[in-house]
Coordinates of C-alpha atoms in Angstrom, one line a residue:
Chain A
M516 CA 0.0 0.1 -0.1
A517 CA 1.0 3.5 -0.8
I518 CA 0.9 4.9 3.0
S519 CA 0.9 3.4 6.6
F520 CA -0.8 4.6 9.7
S521 CA 2.7 6.2 10.6
D522 CA 2.8 8.4 7.5
I523 CA -0.5 9.9 8.4
L524 CA 0.5 10.6 12.0
D525 CA 3.9 12.5 10.7
A526 CA 1.4 14.4 8.1
D527 CA -0.5 15.6 11.1
A528 CA 2.6 16.8 12.8
R529 CA 3.7 18.6 9.7
I530 CA 0.6 20.6 8.5
R531 CA -0.2 22.6 11.7
P532 CA -1.0 25.4 12.0
L533 CA -1.4 25.9 8.2
V534 CA -4.4 23.1 8.4
R535 CA -6.9 23.7 11.1
E536 CA -8.5 21.0 13.2
T537 CA -12.1 21.5 11.7
P538 CA -15.1 20.7 14.3
L539 CA -17.0 17.6 14.3
L540 CA -20.8 19.1 14.4
S541 CA -23.8 17.2 15.2
S542 CA -27.5 18.2 15.4
H543 CA -30.8 16.5 16.9
D544 CA -32.9 17.4 14.1
L545 CA -30.1 15.6 11.8
D546 CA -30.1 12.4 13.9
A547 CA -34.1 12.2 14.1
L548 CA -34.2 12.6 10.1
V549 CA -31.8 9.8 9.2
G550 CA -32.5 7.6 12.5
A551 CA -28.6 7.4 13.5
Q552 CA -26.4 9.5 15.5
V553 CA -24.4 11.7 12.4
L554 CA -21.4 13.5 13.4
V555 CA -20.2 16.0 10.6
K556 CA -16.5 16.9 9.9
A557 CA -16.9 20.2 8.7
D558 CA -13.5 20.7 6.6
C559 CA -15.3 23.4 4.6
L560 CA -14.1 25.4 7.3
Q561 CA -10.2 25.1 6.1
P562 CA -8.8 28.1 5.0
R563 CA -9.9 28.1 1.0
G564 CA -13.0 25.9 1.8
S565 CA -11.7 22.2 1.7
F566 CA -9.9 19.2 2.7
K567 CA -7.1 19.8 -0.2
M568 CA -5.3 21.8 2.1
R569 CA -4.4 19.0 4.2
G570 CA -2.6 16.9 1.2
A571 CA -1.2 19.7 -0.5
T572 CA 0.4 21.4 2.7
N573 CA 1.9 17.7 3.6
A574 CA 3.2 17.0 0.1
I575 CA 4.6 20.7 -0.1
L576 CA 6.2 21.1 3.2
R577 CA 7.8 17.4 3.1
R578 CA 9.9 19.1 -0.1
R579 CA 9.7 22.6 1.3
G580 CA 13.2 23.5 0.3
E581 CA 12.6 22.5 -3.3
A582 CA 9.3 24.2 -3.6
V583 CA 10.9 27.2 -2.4
A584 CA 13.9 27.2 -4.8
R585 CA 12.1 25.8 -7.8
G586 CA 8.6 26.4 -7.3
I587 CA 5.5 24.3 -7.4
V588 CA 3.1 22.8 -10.4
A589 CA -0.1 21.5 -9.8
Y590 CA -3.1 20.5 -12.2
S591 CA -6.5 21.4 -11.1
S592 CA -9.4 23.7 -12.0
G593 CA -10.9 23.7 -8.5
N594 CA -10.2 23.3 -4.8
H595 CA -6.9 21.7 -5.0
A596 CA -5.4 24.4 -6.9
Q597 CA -6.6 26.9 -4.5
A598 CA -5.1 24.9 -1.5
V599 CA -1.8 24.7 -3.4
A600 CA -1.5 28.6 -4.4
Y601 CA -2.3 29.1 -0.9
V602 CA 0.4 27.1 0.7
A603 CA 2.9 28.3 -1.7
R604 CA 2.2 31.8 -0.8
H605 CA 2.5 30.7 2.8
I606 CA 5.8 29.7 2.2
G607 CA 7.0 32.2 -0.4
A608 CA 7.0 29.6 -3.2
K609 CA 5.9 30.5 -6.9
A610 CA 3.0 27.9 -7.8
T611 CA 1.9 27.3 -11.3
I612 CA -1.5 25.7 -12.0
V613 CA -2.2 24.1 -15.3
V614 CA -6.1 24.4 -16.0
P615 CA -8.3 24.0 -19.1
A616 CA -8.5 27.3 -20.9
D617 CA -12.6 26.7 -20.7
T618 CA -12.7 27.0 -16.8
P619 CA -14.7 29.6 -15.6
M620 CA -12.5 32.3 -14.2
A621 CA -14.3 32.7 -10.9
K622 CA -13.3 29.4 -9.7
L623 CA -9.4 30.2 -9.7
D624 CA -10.0 34.0 -8.2
A625 CA -8.7 32.4 -5.0
A626 CA -5.6 31.0 -6.5
R627 CA -4.9 34.1 -8.7
R628 CA -5.2 36.5 -5.4
D629 CA -2.5 34.2 -3.6
G630 CA -0.2 34.7 -6.5
A631 CA -0.5 31.4 -8.7
E632 CA 0.5 31.7 -12.4
L633 CA -2.1 30.1 -14.4
V634 CA -1.3 28.2 -17.4
T635 CA -4.6 27.2 -19.6
Y636 CA -4.8 24.5 -22.2
D637 CA -6.9 23.0 -24.5
R638 CA -9.0 19.8 -23.4
A639 CA -9.6 18.7 -26.9
T640 CA -6.0 18.9 -28.0
E641 CA -3.6 19.0 -25.4
S642 CA -2.6 17.0 -22.1
R643 CA -2.3 18.8 -18.9
E644 CA 0.2 16.0 -17.9
A645 CA 2.6 16.9 -20.7
I646 CA 2.3 20.7 -20.0
A647 CA 3.1 20.1 -16.3
R648 CA 5.8 17.9 -17.6
G649 CA 7.4 20.4 -19.8
I650 CA 7.3 23.2 -16.8
I651 CA 9.1 20.6 -14.5
D652 CA 11.6 19.6 -17.0
R653 CA 12.4 23.3 -17.8
T654 CA 12.2 24.6 -13.8
G655 CA 13.0 21.6 -11.7
A656 CA 9.5 22.6 -9.9
I657 CA 7.9 20.0 -7.9
L658 CA 4.5 18.5 -8.9
V659 CA 1.8 18.2 -6.7
P660 CA -1.0 16.0 -7.9
P661 CA -4.4 15.8 -6.8
F662 CA -4.7 12.8 -5.2
D663 CA -2.2 10.1 -6.5
L664 CA 0.9 10.8 -4.2
A665 CA 1.2 8.9 -1.1
D666 CA 2.1 12.4 0.8
V667 CA -1.0 13.9 -0.3
I668 CA -3.0 10.6 0.5
A669 CA -1.2 10.8 4.0
G670 CA -2.5 14.8 4.3
Q671 CA -6.1 13.8 3.4
G672 CA -5.9 10.9 6.1
T673 CA -5.2 13.5 8.7
C674 CA -9.1 14.2 8.4
G675 CA -9.6 10.6 9.4
L676 CA -7.3 10.7 12.2
E677 CA -9.1 13.8 13.5
M678 CA -12.7 13.0 13.1
I679 CA -12.3 9.5 14.7
R680 CA -10.4 11.0 17.7
Q681 CA -13.2 13.9 18.0
A682 CA -16.0 11.3 17.9
R683 CA -14.2 9.3 21.0
A684 CA -13.9 12.3 22.7
Q685 CA -17.6 12.9 22.4
G686 CA -18.0 9.5 23.7
A687 CA -19.2 8.0 20.2
E688 CA -17.4 5.2 18.5
P689 CA -18.0 4.9 14.5
D690 CA -20.1 2.2 12.9
A691 CA -19.5 3.5 9.7
I692 CA -17.7 6.4 8.0
V693 CA -19.1 8.1 4.5
V694 CA -16.4 10.0 2.7
C695 CA -17.0 12.2 -0.5
C696 CA -15.1 10.5 -3.3
S697 CA -13.9 11.4 -6.6
G698 CA -9.9 10.5 -7.2
G699 CA -10.1 8.9 -3.7
G700 CA -7.1 10.8 -1.9
L701 CA -9.4 11.6 0.8
S702 CA -11.3 7.9 1.3
A703 CA -8.2 6.3 1.0
G704 CA -6.3 8.4 3.7
V705 CA -9.7 8.0 6.0
A706 CA -9.8 4.2 5.2
V707 CA -6.0 4.0 6.3
A708 CA -6.7 5.8 9.5
A709 CA -9.7 4.0 10.3
G710 CA -7.9 0.7 9.4
E711 CA -5.8 1.6 12.4
L712 CA -8.1 3.5 14.9
A713 CA -11.6 2.2 14.3
P714 CA -10.9 -1.3 12.1
E715 CA -14.5 -2.0 13.2
A716 CA -15.7 0.8 11.2
Q717 CA -17.4 0.3 7.7
I718 CA -15.9 2.7 4.9
Y719 CA -18.5 4.1 2.5
L720 CA -17.6 6.1 -0.7
A721 CA -19.9 9.0 -1.8
E722 CA -20.1 9.5 -5.5
P723 CA -22.4 11.5 -7.5
E724 CA -24.9 9.5 -9.5
G725 CA -23.8 8.5 -13.1
F726 CA -20.2 9.1 -11.8
D727 CA -19.5 6.3 -9.7
D728 CA -16.3 4.9 -11.4
F729 CA -15.0 3.9 -7.8
A730 CA -17.4 1.8 -6.6
R731 CA -17.3 -0.1 -10.2
S732 CA -13.8 -0.1 -10.2
I733 CA -14.0 -1.7 -6.8
A734 CA -16.4 -4.4 -8.0
A735 CA -14.5 -4.9 -11.5
G736 CA -11.4 -5.3 -9.9
T737 CA -9.5 -3.0 -12.1
H738 CA -9.8 0.7 -13.2
V739 CA -13.4 1.6 -15.2
S740 CA -14.3 5.1 -16.3
N741 CA -17.3 7.3 -16.0
P742 CA -19.0 7.9 -19.2
A743 CA -19.1 11.6 -18.9
A744 CA -16.6 14.1 -17.5
S745 CA -19.1 16.7 -16.6
G746 CA -22.6 17.5 -16.2
S747 CA -23.3 17.3 -12.5
V748 CA -23.6 20.0 -10.0
Q749 CA -21.1 18.1 -7.8
D750 CA -18.4 19.3 -9.9
A751 CA -15.7 18.6 -7.0
L752 CA -16.1 14.7 -7.5
L753 CA -16.0 14.4 -11.4
T754 CA -12.7 12.7 -11.6
Q755 CA -13.1 10.0 -14.5
T756 CA -11.4 6.9 -13.0
P757 CA -9.9 5.9 -9.7
G758 CA -6.0 6.6 -8.5
Q759 CA -3.6 4.1 -9.2
L760 CA -2.4 4.2 -5.4
T761 CA -6.0 5.1 -4.3
L762 CA -7.7 2.0 -5.5
P763 CA -6.1 -0.8 -4.0
I764 CA -6.3 0.9 -0.6
L765 CA -10.0 1.4 -0.9
A766 CA -10.7 -2.2 -2.3
A767 CA -8.6 -4.0 0.3
A768 CA -10.7 -1.7 3.0
G769 CA -13.4 -3.3 1.7
A770 CA -15.4 0.3 0.9
I771 CA -19.0 0.0 -0.1
G772 CA -20.3 2.7 -2.6
L773 CA -23.1 5.1 -2.1
V774 CA -24.8 7.7 -4.7
A775 CA -26.4 10.7 -4.4
S776 CA -27.9 12.7 -7.2
D777 CA -27.2 16.2 -8.0
A778 CA -31.3 17.0 -6.4
E779 CA -30.3 15.2 -3.2
A780 CA -26.7 17.0 -3.3
L781 CA -28.3 20.3 -3.2
A782 CA -31.2 19.1 -0.7
A783 CA -28.1 18.5 1.3
V784 CA -26.8 21.7 1.3
A785 CA -29.9 23.2 2.7
L786 CA -30.0 20.7 5.4
A787 CA -26.1 21.5 6.1
F788 CA -27.5 25.4 6.4
T789 CA -30.7 24.3 8.6
T790 CA -29.3 22.0 11.0
L791 CA -25.3 22.6 11.2
R792 CA -25.3 26.6 10.1
I793 CA -22.0 25.4 7.6
V794 CA -21.7 26.3 4.0
V795 CA -21.1 23.1 1.9
E796 CA -20.7 22.7 -1.6
P797 CA -22.6 20.2 -3.7
G798 CA -19.8 18.0 -4.2
G799 CA -18.7 18.3 -0.2
A800 CA -22.6 17.4 0.8
C801 CA -22.7 14.5 -1.3
A802 CA -21.9 12.1 1.8
L803 CA -24.3 13.6 3.6
A804 CA -26.9 13.2 0.9
S805 CA -26.0 9.6 0.3
L806 CA -26.5 9.1 4.0
V807 CA -30.0 10.7 4.1
R808 CA -30.7 8.4 0.6
A809 CA -29.6 5.3 2.2
R810 CA -30.6 5.6 5.8
D811 CA -32.4 2.6 6.1
R812 CA -29.4 0.8 6.3
F813 CA -27.6 3.0 9.3
Q814 CA -30.4 3.0 11.2
G815 CA -29.2 3.0 15.0
Q816 CA -25.6 3.3 13.7
T817 CA -23.2 6.1 15.0
V818 CA -22.2 7.7 11.7
L819 CA -19.0 9.6 10.7
V820 CA -19.6 12.2 7.4
T821 CA -17.4 14.2 5.9
A822 CA -18.5 17.9 4.6
S823 CA -15.2 18.2 2.6
G824 CA -15.6 21.3 0.7
G825 CA -17.7 24.6 0.9
N826 CA -16.5 26.7 -2.4
I827 CA -19.8 27.2 -3.6
D828 CA -21.1 30.1 -5.7
P829 CA -24.3 32.5 -4.2
Q830 CA -26.6 31.7 -7.0
T831 CA -26.1 27.9 -6.5
F832 CA -26.6 28.0 -3.0
I833 CA -29.5 30.3 -3.3
R834 CA -31.1 27.6 -5.5
A835 CA -30.4 25.0 -3.2
L836 CA -32.2 27.3 -0.7
S837 CA -35.2 27.8 -2.6
K838 CA -36.1 24.3 -3.2
Chain B
M673 CA -18.8 43.4 40.0
A674 CA -21.3 40.6 39.4
I675 CA -18.8 37.8 38.4
S676 CA -14.8 37.4 38.7
F677 CA -12.6 35.5 36.2
S678 CA -12.7 32.4 38.4
D679 CA -16.4 32.0 37.9
I680 CA -15.6 31.9 34.2
L681 CA -12.9 29.2 34.6
D682 CA -15.7 27.4 36.9
A683 CA -18.0 28.0 34.2
D684 CA -15.6 26.5 31.4
A685 CA -15.0 23.0 33.4
R686 CA -19.0 23.0 34.0
I687 CA -20.2 23.2 30.4
R688 CA -18.3 20.7 28.4
P689 CA -19.3 18.4 26.8
L690 CA -22.5 20.0 26.4
V691 CA -21.1 23.4 24.8
R692 CA -18.5 23.1 21.9
E693 CA -15.1 24.7 21.7
T694 CA -16.0 26.7 18.3
P695 CA -13.5 27.6 16.0
L696 CA -11.8 30.6 15.7
L697 CA -11.7 31.2 11.7
S698 CA -10.1 33.9 9.4
S699 CA -9.7 34.7 5.6
H700 CA -6.9 36.4 4.0
D701 CA -9.7 38.2 1.8
L702 CA -11.4 39.2 5.2
D703 CA -7.9 40.6 6.4
A704 CA -7.3 42.5 3.2
L705 CA -10.9 44.0 2.8
V706 CA -10.6 45.3 6.8
G707 CA -6.9 46.0 6.4
A708 CA -6.6 44.3 10.1
Q709 CA -5.9 40.7 11.3
V710 CA -9.6 39.4 11.8
L711 CA -10.4 36.2 13.8
V712 CA -13.8 35.3 14.0
K713 CA -15.4 33.2 16.8
A714 CA -17.9 31.0 15.2
D715 CA -20.1 30.6 18.3
C716 CA -23.1 30.1 15.3
L717 CA -21.6 26.5 15.3
Q718 CA -23.0 26.0 18.9
P719 CA -25.8 23.1 19.1
R720 CA -28.9 25.4 18.6
G721 CA -26.5 27.9 16.7
S722 CA -25.7 30.4 19.1
F723 CA -23.3 31.4 22.1
K724 CA -26.3 31.3 24.8
M725 CA -25.9 27.8 25.0
R726 CA -22.8 28.9 27.3
G727 CA -24.7 30.9 29.7
A728 CA -27.9 28.4 29.8
T729 CA -25.6 25.4 29.9
N730 CA -23.8 27.2 33.1
A731 CA -27.0 28.6 34.9
I732 CA -28.7 25.3 34.6
L733 CA -26.2 23.0 35.4
R734 CA -24.8 25.3 38.5
R735 CA -28.7 24.3 39.9
R736 CA -28.8 20.9 38.1
G737 CA -30.9 18.9 41.3
E738 CA -33.6 21.8 41.4
A739 CA -33.8 22.0 37.8
V740 CA -34.6 18.1 37.4
A741 CA -36.8 18.1 40.3
R742 CA -38.6 21.6 39.8
G743 CA -38.4 22.9 36.2
I744 CA -36.7 25.7 34.3
V745 CA -38.6 29.0 33.6
A746 CA -37.2 31.6 31.0
Y747 CA -38.5 34.1 29.0
S748 CA -37.2 34.8 25.4
S749 CA -38.6 34.6 21.9
G750 CA -35.5 33.7 20.3
N751 CA -32.1 32.0 20.5
H752 CA -32.0 32.0 24.6
A753 CA -35.3 29.9 24.5
Q754 CA -33.7 27.2 22.4
A755 CA -30.9 26.8 24.4
V756 CA -32.4 26.4 27.7
A757 CA -34.9 24.2 26.1
Y758 CA -32.1 22.1 24.8
V759 CA -30.1 22.0 27.9
A760 CA -33.1 21.0 29.6
R761 CA -34.0 18.2 27.4
H762 CA -30.3 17.0 28.1
I763 CA -30.5 16.7 31.6
G764 CA -34.2 15.5 31.4
A765 CA -35.6 18.9 33.1
K766 CA -39.2 20.3 32.3
A767 CA -38.6 23.8 30.5
T768 CA -41.2 26.2 30.4
I769 CA -40.7 29.3 28.1
V770 CA -43.0 32.4 28.5
V771 CA -42.9 34.1 25.1
P772 CA -45.0 37.0 23.3
A773 CA -48.1 35.5 21.4
D774 CA -47.2 37.4 18.2
T775 CA -43.9 35.5 18.3
P776 CA -43.6 33.4 14.7
M777 CA -43.9 30.2 16.1
A778 CA -41.0 29.1 13.4
K779 CA -38.7 30.8 15.6
L780 CA -39.7 28.3 18.5
D781 CA -39.9 25.1 16.8
A782 CA -37.0 24.1 18.0
A783 CA -37.5 24.6 21.5
R784 CA -40.9 22.7 21.2
R785 CA -39.1 19.9 19.4
D786 CA -36.8 20.1 22.6
G787 CA -40.2 19.4 24.4
A788 CA -40.6 22.8 26.0
E789 CA -43.7 24.2 27.0
L790 CA -44.8 27.7 25.8
V791 CA -46.7 29.9 27.8
T792 CA -47.9 32.9 25.8
Y793 CA -48.9 36.2 26.9
D794 CA -50.0 39.6 25.1
R795 CA -47.1 42.5 25.1
A796 CA -49.6 45.0 25.4
T797 CA -51.2 43.7 28.6
E798 CA -49.4 41.2 30.4
S799 CA -45.9 41.1 32.2
R800 CA -43.6 38.5 31.2
E801 CA -41.8 38.6 34.6
A802 CA -45.0 38.1 36.6
I803 CA -46.0 35.2 34.3
A804 CA -42.6 33.5 35.1
R805 CA -42.9 34.7 38.7
G806 CA -46.6 32.8 38.9
I807 CA -45.1 29.9 37.2
I808 CA -42.2 29.9 40.1
D809 CA -44.3 30.3 42.8
R810 CA -46.3 27.4 41.9
T811 CA -43.6 24.8 41.1
G812 CA -40.6 26.3 42.3
A813 CA -39.3 26.1 39.2
I814 CA -35.5 28.1 38.9
L815 CA -35.3 31.2 36.4
V816 CA -32.9 31.4 33.9
P817 CA -33.1 34.9 32.6
P818 CA -31.3 35.9 29.3
F819 CA -28.4 37.9 30.5
D820 CA -28.9 39.7 33.7
L821 CA -27.4 36.8 36.1
A822 CA -24.2 36.1 37.3
D823 CA -24.1 32.5 36.2
V824 CA -25.5 33.3 32.6
I825 CA -22.8 36.3 32.7
A826 CA -19.8 33.7 33.6
G827 CA -21.1 31.1 31.0
Q828 CA -21.0 33.8 28.0
G829 CA -17.6 34.7 29.5
T830 CA -16.2 31.3 28.2
C831 CA -16.7 32.6 24.8
G832 CA -13.6 35.5 25.6
L833 CA -11.7 32.8 27.3
E834 CA -11.8 30.4 24.3
M835 CA -11.1 32.9 21.5
I836 CA -8.5 35.0 23.6
R837 CA -6.5 31.4 24.0
Q838 CA -7.1 30.3 20.6
A839 CA -5.9 33.5 18.9
R840 CA -2.6 33.2 21.2
A841 CA -2.3 29.5 20.2
Q842 CA -2.1 30.9 16.6
G843 CA 0.4 33.5 17.6
A844 CA -1.9 36.4 17.5
E845 CA -2.4 38.9 20.4
P846 CA -5.5 41.1 20.2
D847 CA -5.8 44.4 20.1
A848 CA -9.3 44.9 19.9
I849 CA -12.1 42.4 20.6
V850 CA -15.7 43.3 18.8
V851 CA -18.7 41.6 20.3
C852 CA -22.5 41.5 19.3
C853 CA -24.3 43.4 22.1
S854 CA -28.2 43.3 23.4
G855 CA -28.5 42.6 27.0
G856 CA -25.0 42.8 27.5
G857 CA -24.4 39.2 28.9
L858 CA -21.8 37.9 26.2
S859 CA -20.0 41.3 25.9
A860 CA -19.8 41.6 29.8
G861 CA -18.6 38.1 30.1
V862 CA -15.9 38.8 27.4
A863 CA -14.9 41.8 29.3
V864 CA -14.1 40.2 32.3
A865 CA -12.2 37.4 30.8
A866 CA -10.1 40.0 28.6
G867 CA -9.6 41.9 31.6
E868 CA -7.7 39.2 33.2
L869 CA -6.0 37.5 30.0
A870 CA -5.7 40.5 27.5
P871 CA -6.0 44.0 29.5
E872 CA -4.5 45.8 26.6
A873 CA -7.0 44.5 24.0
Q874 CA -9.8 47.4 23.8
I875 CA -13.7 46.3 24.1
Y876 CA -16.3 47.2 21.5
L877 CA -19.6 46.7 21.5
A878 CA -21.6 46.2 18.2
E879 CA -25.2 47.4 18.4
P880 CA -27.9 47.8 15.4
E881 CA -27.9 51.5 14.3
G882 CA -31.2 53.2 16.2
F883 CA -30.8 50.3 19.1
D884 CA -27.6 51.5 20.8
D885 CA -29.1 51.7 24.2
F886 CA -26.1 50.1 25.5
A887 CA -23.3 52.7 24.0
R888 CA -25.8 55.7 25.1
S889 CA -26.1 54.2 28.9
I890 CA -22.5 54.2 29.1
A891 CA -22.1 57.3 27.8
A892 CA -24.9 58.7 30.5
G893 CA -23.8 56.9 33.3
T894 CA -27.4 55.4 33.6
H895 CA -29.6 52.9 32.1
V896 CA -31.3 54.8 29.0
S897 CA -33.9 52.8 26.6
N898 CA -34.2 52.7 22.9
P899 CA -36.9 54.5 21.5
A900 CA -38.3 50.9 19.5
A901 CA -38.5 47.6 20.5
S902 CA -38.6 46.2 17.0
G903 CA -38.0 47.2 13.7
S904 CA -34.4 45.7 12.6
V905 CA -33.7 42.5 10.8
Q906 CA -31.0 42.3 13.9
D907 CA -33.9 40.8 15.6
A908 CA -31.2 39.0 18.2
L909 CA -30.0 42.3 19.4
L910 CA -33.3 44.2 20.4
T911 CA -33.4 44.5 24.3
Q912 CA -34.5 47.6 25.2
T913 CA -32.2 48.8 28.0
P914 CA -28.7 47.3 29.4
G915 CA -28.8 44.4 32.0
Q916 CA -28.4 45.9 35.9
L917 CA -25.3 43.4 36.3
T918 CA -24.1 43.9 32.7
L919 CA -23.9 47.6 32.4
P920 CA -21.4 48.6 35.3
I921 CA -18.8 45.6 34.1
L922 CA -18.7 47.3 30.7
A923 CA -18.7 50.9 31.7
A924 CA -15.7 49.6 34.1
A925 CA -14.1 48.1 31.1
G926 CA -14.5 51.3 29.3
A927 CA -16.2 49.8 26.3
I928 CA -16.5 51.8 23.3
G929 CA -19.8 51.5 21.4
L930 CA -20.1 50.7 17.4
V931 CA -23.0 50.3 15.2
A932 CA -24.1 48.6 12.1
S933 CA -27.1 49.2 10.0
D934 CA -29.4 46.6 8.8
A935 CA -28.0 46.7 5.2
E936 CA -24.4 46.4 6.7
A937 CA -25.3 43.5 8.8
L938 CA -26.7 41.6 5.5
A939 CA -23.8 42.6 3.8
A940 CA -21.5 40.9 6.6
V941 CA -23.8 37.8 6.5
A942 CA -23.0 37.3 2.6
L943 CA -19.1 38.3 3.8
A944 CA -19.2 35.5 6.4
F945 CA -20.6 33.1 3.6
T946 CA -17.8 34.1 1.2
T947 CA -14.6 34.4 2.9
L948 CA -15.4 32.0 5.9
R949 CA -18.4 29.4 5.0
I950 CA -20.6 29.8 8.0
V951 CA -24.0 30.8 8.3
V952 CA -24.8 33.9 10.7
E953 CA -27.5 35.5 11.6
P954 CA -28.1 39.4 10.8
G955 CA -27.7 40.1 14.6
G956 CA -24.7 37.3 14.8
A957 CA -23.2 39.5 12.0
C958 CA -23.5 42.6 14.2
A959 CA -19.6 42.4 15.1
L960 CA -18.3 41.7 11.8
A961 CA -20.4 44.5 10.1
S962 CA -19.3 47.2 12.6
L963 CA -16.0 46.3 12.4
V964 CA -16.1 46.7 8.6
R965 CA -18.0 50.2 8.6
A966 CA -15.2 51.3 11.6
R967 CA -12.4 49.5 9.7
D968 CA -10.4 52.7 9.4
R969 CA -9.9 52.8 13.3
F970 CA -8.6 49.3 13.2
Q971 CA -5.8 49.5 10.7
G972 CA -2.7 46.9 11.2
Q973 CA -4.4 45.8 14.5
T974 CA -5.5 42.1 15.4
V975 CA -9.2 42.3 15.9
L976 CA -11.5 39.4 17.6
V977 CA -14.8 39.0 16.7
T978 CA -17.9 37.1 17.7
A979 CA -20.1 35.5 15.4
S980 CA -22.6 34.9 17.9
G981 CA -25.6 33.1 16.2
G982 CA -26.8 31.6 13.0
N983 CA -30.1 31.1 13.2
I984 CA -31.4 32.9 10.2
D985 CA -34.0 31.4 8.0
P986 CA -33.7 30.7 4.3
Q987 CA -35.7 33.7 2.8
T988 CA -33.4 36.3 4.6
F989 CA -30.4 34.2 3.6
I990 CA -31.2 34.6 0.0
R991 CA -31.9 38.4 0.6
A992 CA -28.4 38.7 2.0
L993 CA -26.9 36.6 -0.8
S994 CA -28.8 38.9 -3.6
K995 CA -27.2 42.1 -2.5

């Protein structure tokens, strides 16, 4: 396996105070709705609004000297880009983010304000990996991919470490852990943390309906892809196929797939507003939405749920609240 | 003075784990907008959505035996009612809340779900204090008023204790603390905590424009009242005159008044959404709004700000985001 539990402990010591210990929230109303004790890990409260801060910080600080001397390269059009730019600014390193030319620039505003250089490419004719490689060959910059790197997975695993410890401090023992899943960095990190700290807890992967490549890949025993690369409001969760490092970890952990439709994700955004008073983006609400949809199988259990990101524009939030 | 610093330390030990240590949040974008280091205490993330949990929990647990045996009485149409009902349910005590007959019932849904009995009265012809006294005479129930009780003020003071300690853990030393202020329970508690832990920090009271009875009472050296009892979207902050116990504490602390208009409070609700990803109600955003309005006097400072409540209906939130 790409990482061990001790890698997560190392990451946990490395990433403070750039990464917050986010609260584990709960609500009687939410418990009553689901029929379970629901504990929500509010990683939307990280700087730049997502758990991506954890993996980006760990990967960059592990190679801080190189990063400052030669720069950092990442490809992402969303939360990972924002996290990399934030960490780079903090340590005084140059960040270059490779983004599709058709990305709405509003999504990259924060990364630009943090001083990142944006390099655009044409999705149809160019490869982001090739462009990143070109920059690295020229500058010696370090590459921080969004999920398929041991240091990134170990960093995301600190989310699992925190939430299991926080649950115990509240006197709760998890029966299940539901994690928002795209490339699988967060899910794999959480699975490794849980394997050590709460081996009885069942890991569930939450994916957008129609974009359940991870569950299908586990079932098939090999990498399968989603038919489409876009078309869901859960835009943070549309990676087309599982990572090389993350799939074996989650297959070995016996992870079970859940799904949520876009309407269910938007309803979960509203539910988090009403019951927890946090701002969650649709992809970040996929785990909560999947739990609500599949609540029959969680009756009476204690369930940890990630609210993994909160980068949502006002229009989409209004849409969620107006339903 | 009604309370000392050691009362706050006692309260802090008493109220866990019913009351959360809420996070102290920050944002580069918010800092840039204000021109100061802004650290926001997200007490909207308490169970039932406000700092009122602190004082209610302290006051009730201090007299737990009596509360369970004979019940609890409170008068409030808002966040304090919800907090009292929540704590009562938790310890198995009966709560009776005295509310104006014209209170929108939606505001009391949570208290009803927590099993509180609601006793209504006519604002024009009846006195809530007299009704509460009648219940107490009949049942021996304990009274938990919203602010003018030492145990309540000491409980609210734990918010100040936490935020000053959390700021230091982040390497920040507060120059100023801006607190949402209505009856003054939170402000007075925070002022006592700061008097011990950060005596150099200036305390500012944030009140809705036109409802600045506290600042005017400090200036006058006696209790003065607001001309109106309603008419602001900052409904959590419309107490008509300062408390008997809270005014002397804040006058002695040299607290300075700030104000925010309703439009400014709604803009601060949207600002907290965008930069911090928390849900704050207009009254809970008054401190942030006042800071933004008066930012010229805070340039280069480190400022702690309370986001004291998050009980806002979707329609008002949509209104804030639509501006």
